[in-house]
One Martini backbone bead per residue (centre of mass of N, CA, C, O) as a GRO file, in nm:
protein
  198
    1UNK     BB    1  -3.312  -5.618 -16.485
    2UNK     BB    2  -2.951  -5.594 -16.353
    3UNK     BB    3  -2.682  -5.786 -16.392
    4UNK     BB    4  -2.374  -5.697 -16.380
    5UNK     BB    5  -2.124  -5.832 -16.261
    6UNK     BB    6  -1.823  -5.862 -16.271
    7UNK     BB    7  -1.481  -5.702 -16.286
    8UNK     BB    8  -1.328  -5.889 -16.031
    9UNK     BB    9  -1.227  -6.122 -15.854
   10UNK     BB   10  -1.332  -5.966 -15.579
   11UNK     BB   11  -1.602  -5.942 -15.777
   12UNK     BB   12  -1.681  -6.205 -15.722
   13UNK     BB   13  -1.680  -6.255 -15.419
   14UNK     BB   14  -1.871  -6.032 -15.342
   15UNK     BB   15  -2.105  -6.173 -15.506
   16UNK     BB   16  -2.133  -6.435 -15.356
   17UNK     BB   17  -2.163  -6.348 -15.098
   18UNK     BB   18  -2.372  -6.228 -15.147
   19UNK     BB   19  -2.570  -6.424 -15.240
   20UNK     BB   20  -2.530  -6.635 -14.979
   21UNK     BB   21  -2.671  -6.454 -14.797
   22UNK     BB   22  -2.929  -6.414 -14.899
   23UNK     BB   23  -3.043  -6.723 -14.925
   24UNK     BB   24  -3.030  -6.729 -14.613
   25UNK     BB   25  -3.239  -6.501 -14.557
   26UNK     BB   26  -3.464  -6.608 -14.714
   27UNK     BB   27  -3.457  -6.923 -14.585
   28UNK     BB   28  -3.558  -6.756 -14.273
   29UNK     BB   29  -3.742  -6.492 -14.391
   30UNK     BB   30  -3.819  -6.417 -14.646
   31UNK     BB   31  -3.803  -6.197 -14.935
   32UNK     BB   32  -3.961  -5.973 -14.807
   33UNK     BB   33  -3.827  -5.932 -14.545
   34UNK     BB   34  -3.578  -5.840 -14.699
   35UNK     BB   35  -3.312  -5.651 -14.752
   36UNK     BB   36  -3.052  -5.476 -14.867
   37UNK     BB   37  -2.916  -5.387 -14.593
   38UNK     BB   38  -2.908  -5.698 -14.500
   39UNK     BB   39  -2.735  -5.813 -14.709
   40UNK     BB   40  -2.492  -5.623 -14.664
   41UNK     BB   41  -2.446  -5.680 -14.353
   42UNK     BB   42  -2.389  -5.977 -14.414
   43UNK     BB   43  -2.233  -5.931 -14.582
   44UNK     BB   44  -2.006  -5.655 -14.509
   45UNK     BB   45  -2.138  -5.407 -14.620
   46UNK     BB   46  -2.343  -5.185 -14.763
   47UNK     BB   47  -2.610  -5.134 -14.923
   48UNK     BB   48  -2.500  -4.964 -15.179
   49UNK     BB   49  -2.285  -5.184 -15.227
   50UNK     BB   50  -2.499  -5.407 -15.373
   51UNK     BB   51  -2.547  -5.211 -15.641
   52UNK     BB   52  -2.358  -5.274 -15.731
   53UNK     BB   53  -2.396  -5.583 -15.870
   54UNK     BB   54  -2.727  -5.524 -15.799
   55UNK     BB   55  -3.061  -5.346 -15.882
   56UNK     BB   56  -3.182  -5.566 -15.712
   57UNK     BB   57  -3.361  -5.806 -15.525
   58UNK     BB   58  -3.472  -5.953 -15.784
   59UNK     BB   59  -3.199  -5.980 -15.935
   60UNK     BB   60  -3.124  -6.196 -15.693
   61UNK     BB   61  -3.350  -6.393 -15.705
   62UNK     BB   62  -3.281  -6.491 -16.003
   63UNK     BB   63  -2.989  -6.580 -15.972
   64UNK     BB   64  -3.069  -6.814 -15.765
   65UNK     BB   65  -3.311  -6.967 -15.943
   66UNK     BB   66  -3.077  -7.012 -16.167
   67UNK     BB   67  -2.933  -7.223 -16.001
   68UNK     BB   68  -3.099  -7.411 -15.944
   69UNK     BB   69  -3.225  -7.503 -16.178
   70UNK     BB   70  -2.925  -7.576 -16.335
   71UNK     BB   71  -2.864  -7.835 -16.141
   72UNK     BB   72  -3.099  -7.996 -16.207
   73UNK     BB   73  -3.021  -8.014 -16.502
   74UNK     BB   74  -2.691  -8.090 -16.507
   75UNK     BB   75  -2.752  -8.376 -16.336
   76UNK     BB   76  -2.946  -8.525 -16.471
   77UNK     BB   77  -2.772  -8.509 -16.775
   78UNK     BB   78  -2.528  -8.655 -16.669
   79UNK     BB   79  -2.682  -8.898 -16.598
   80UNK     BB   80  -2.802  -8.982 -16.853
   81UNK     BB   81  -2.479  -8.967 -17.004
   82UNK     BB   82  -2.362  -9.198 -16.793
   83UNK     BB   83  -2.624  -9.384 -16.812
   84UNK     BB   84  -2.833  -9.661 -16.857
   85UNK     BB   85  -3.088  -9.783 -16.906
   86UNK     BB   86  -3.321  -9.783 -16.614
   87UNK     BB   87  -3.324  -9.841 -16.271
   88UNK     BB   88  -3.020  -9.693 -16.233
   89UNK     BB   89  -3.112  -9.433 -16.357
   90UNK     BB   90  -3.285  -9.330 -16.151
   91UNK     BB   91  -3.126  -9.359 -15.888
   92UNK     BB   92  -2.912  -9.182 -16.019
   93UNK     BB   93  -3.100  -8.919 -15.988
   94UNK     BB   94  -3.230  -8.944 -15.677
   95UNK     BB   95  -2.963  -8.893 -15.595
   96UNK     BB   96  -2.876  -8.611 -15.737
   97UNK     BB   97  -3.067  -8.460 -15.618
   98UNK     BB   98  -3.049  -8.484 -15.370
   99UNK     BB   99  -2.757  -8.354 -15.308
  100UNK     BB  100  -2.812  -8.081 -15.446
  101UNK     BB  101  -2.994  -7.995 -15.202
  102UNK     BB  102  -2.812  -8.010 -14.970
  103UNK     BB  103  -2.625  -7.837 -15.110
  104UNK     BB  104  -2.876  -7.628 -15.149
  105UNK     BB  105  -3.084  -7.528 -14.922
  106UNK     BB  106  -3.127  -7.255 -14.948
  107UNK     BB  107  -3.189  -7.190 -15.233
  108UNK     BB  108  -3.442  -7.459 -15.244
  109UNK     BB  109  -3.637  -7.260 -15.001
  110UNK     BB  110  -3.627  -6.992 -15.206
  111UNK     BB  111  -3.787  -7.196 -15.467
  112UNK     BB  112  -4.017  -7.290 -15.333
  113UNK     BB  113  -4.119  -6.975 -15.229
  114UNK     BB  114  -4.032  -6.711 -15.366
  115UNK     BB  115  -4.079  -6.707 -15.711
  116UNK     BB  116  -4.358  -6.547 -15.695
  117UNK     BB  117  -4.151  -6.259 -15.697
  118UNK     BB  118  -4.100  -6.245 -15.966
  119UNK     BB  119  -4.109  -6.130 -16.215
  120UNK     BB  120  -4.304  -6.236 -16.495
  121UNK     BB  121  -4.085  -6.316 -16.715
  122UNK     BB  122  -3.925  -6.512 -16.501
  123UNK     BB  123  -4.156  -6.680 -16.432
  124UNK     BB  124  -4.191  -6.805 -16.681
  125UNK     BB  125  -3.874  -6.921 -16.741
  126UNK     BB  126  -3.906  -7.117 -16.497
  127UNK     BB  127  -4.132  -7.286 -16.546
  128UNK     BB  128  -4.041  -7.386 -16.809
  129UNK     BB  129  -3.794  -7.531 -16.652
  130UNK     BB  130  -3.972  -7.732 -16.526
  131UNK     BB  131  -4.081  -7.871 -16.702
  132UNK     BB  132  -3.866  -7.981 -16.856
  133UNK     BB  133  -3.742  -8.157 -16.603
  134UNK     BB  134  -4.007  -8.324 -16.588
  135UNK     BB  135  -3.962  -8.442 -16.850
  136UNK     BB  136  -3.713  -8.605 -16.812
  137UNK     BB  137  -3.834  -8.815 -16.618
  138UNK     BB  138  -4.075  -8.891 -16.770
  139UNK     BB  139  -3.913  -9.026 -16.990
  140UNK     BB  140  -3.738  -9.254 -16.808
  141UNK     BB  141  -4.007  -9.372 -16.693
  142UNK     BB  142  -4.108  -9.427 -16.974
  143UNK     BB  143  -3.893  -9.668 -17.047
  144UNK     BB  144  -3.940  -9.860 -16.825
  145UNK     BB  145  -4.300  -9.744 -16.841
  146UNK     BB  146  -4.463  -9.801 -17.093
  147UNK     BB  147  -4.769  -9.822 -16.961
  148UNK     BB  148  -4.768  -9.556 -16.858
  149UNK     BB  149  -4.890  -9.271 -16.855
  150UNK     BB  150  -4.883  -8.948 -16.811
  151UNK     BB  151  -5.032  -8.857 -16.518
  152UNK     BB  152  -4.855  -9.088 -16.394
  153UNK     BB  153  -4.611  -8.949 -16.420
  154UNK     BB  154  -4.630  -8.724 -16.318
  155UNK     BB  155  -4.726  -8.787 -16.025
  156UNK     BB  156  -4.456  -8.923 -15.951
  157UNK     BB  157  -4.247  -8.717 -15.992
  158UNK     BB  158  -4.387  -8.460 -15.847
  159UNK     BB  159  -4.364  -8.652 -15.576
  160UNK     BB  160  -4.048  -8.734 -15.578
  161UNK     BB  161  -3.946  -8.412 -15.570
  162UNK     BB  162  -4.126  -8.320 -15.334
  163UNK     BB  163  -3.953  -8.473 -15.151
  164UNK     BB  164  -3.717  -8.416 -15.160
  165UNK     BB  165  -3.754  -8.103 -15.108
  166UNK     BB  166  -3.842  -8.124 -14.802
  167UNK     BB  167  -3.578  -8.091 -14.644
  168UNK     BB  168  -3.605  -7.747 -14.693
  169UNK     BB  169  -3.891  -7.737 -14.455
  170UNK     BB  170  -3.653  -7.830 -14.222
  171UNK     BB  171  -3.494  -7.869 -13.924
  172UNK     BB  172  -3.219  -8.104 -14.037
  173UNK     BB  173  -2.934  -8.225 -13.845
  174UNK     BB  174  -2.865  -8.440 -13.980
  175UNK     BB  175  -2.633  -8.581 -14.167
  176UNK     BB  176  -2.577  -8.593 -14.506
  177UNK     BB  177  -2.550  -8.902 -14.551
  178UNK     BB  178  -2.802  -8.999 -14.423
  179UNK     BB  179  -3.013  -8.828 -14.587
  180UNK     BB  180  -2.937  -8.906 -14.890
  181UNK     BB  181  -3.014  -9.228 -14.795
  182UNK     BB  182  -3.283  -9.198 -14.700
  183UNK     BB  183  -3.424  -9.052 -14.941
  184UNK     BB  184  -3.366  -9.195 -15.175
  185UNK     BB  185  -3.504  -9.484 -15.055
  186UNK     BB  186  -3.717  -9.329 -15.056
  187UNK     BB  187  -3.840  -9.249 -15.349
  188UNK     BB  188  -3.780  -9.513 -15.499
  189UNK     BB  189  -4.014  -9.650 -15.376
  190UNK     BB  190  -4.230  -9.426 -15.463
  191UNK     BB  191  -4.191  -9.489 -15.759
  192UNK     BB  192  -4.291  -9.803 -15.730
  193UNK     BB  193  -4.555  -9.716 -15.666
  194UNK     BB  194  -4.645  -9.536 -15.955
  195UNK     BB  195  -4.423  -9.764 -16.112
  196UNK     BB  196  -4.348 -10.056 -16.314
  197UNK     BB  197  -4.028 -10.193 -16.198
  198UNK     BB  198  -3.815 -10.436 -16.306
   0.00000   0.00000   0.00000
């Protein structure tokens, strides 16, 4: 499975309109549904067009899966690096989780949905950073709440990312400050319901 990658500022364009085109098709009608000829007929270019890009489906799946994962632990670690430990530094974690899920929510739909369609290699390390990912939360809300458990809070954070990624599980047309304020202020609350928050 090889990403060509770009070799020209025009083709990095064309590489991203295919992503972006793929990843609206697949959070639409699902990974399976979709082809390469309709991939590339969303860009713009005719299907064997898209393999000087990619070389596969697989290889476009994996690519915005790790674009997607990339961006949750990016956001974390911006914030845990910016701000003081504490409930302050939760909710500004639970707000930009929020913010990513709605900036990218094809991509979002994409990775909750159809992740199991990778190589078993990929999806092997799309796993394994999925639990880093958890573990970075686990690990702030037990700053907090040291006498929360591990299931404990594995449970909490689990369900608090369940709740924000839920965004992309439906079409919501409501404003995206609305939505971003709206889903914060419940993620915040369910956290405080599952770990003891001073």
């Amino acid at each position: 499975m090889t990403d060509t990658g770009p070799k020209s500022a025009k083709g990095a364009d064309r590489r991203e309109l295919i992503l972006r085109s793929a990843a609206d098709l697949m959070a639409e009608a699902g990974y399976s549904a979709v082809s390469m000829a309709q991939i590339g007929a969303a860009a713009g270019i005719v299907g064997s067009g898209v393999y000087r890009h990619f070389d596969s489906k697989a290889t476009i799946l994996g690519v915005l899966l790790e674009r997607v994962i990339d961006a949750m632990h990016s956001g974390t670690r911006d914030i845990i690096a910016t701000t003081e430990a504490g409930p302050a530094r939760l909710d500004a974690m639970i707000r930009k989780q929020t913010e990513i899920v709605i900036e990218n929510r094809s991509l979002v739909a994409v990775y909750l949905r159809d992740s199991g369609n990778l190589p078993a290699e990929e999806l092997r390390r799309l796993r394994r950073q999925q639990r880093e990912l958890i573990g970075e939360w686990m690990r702030v809300c037990a700053e907090i709440s040291p006498g929360s458990s591990e299931p404990e809070l594995r449970m909490v954070v689990q369900g608090v990312l369940a709740l924000i990624n839920s965004i992309c599980t439906y079409d919501n047309r409501l404003p995206a400050p609305q939505i971003i304020a709206a889903i914060t202020e419940m993620a915040s609350s369910a956290l405080r319901t599952g770990v003891t928050v001073p």
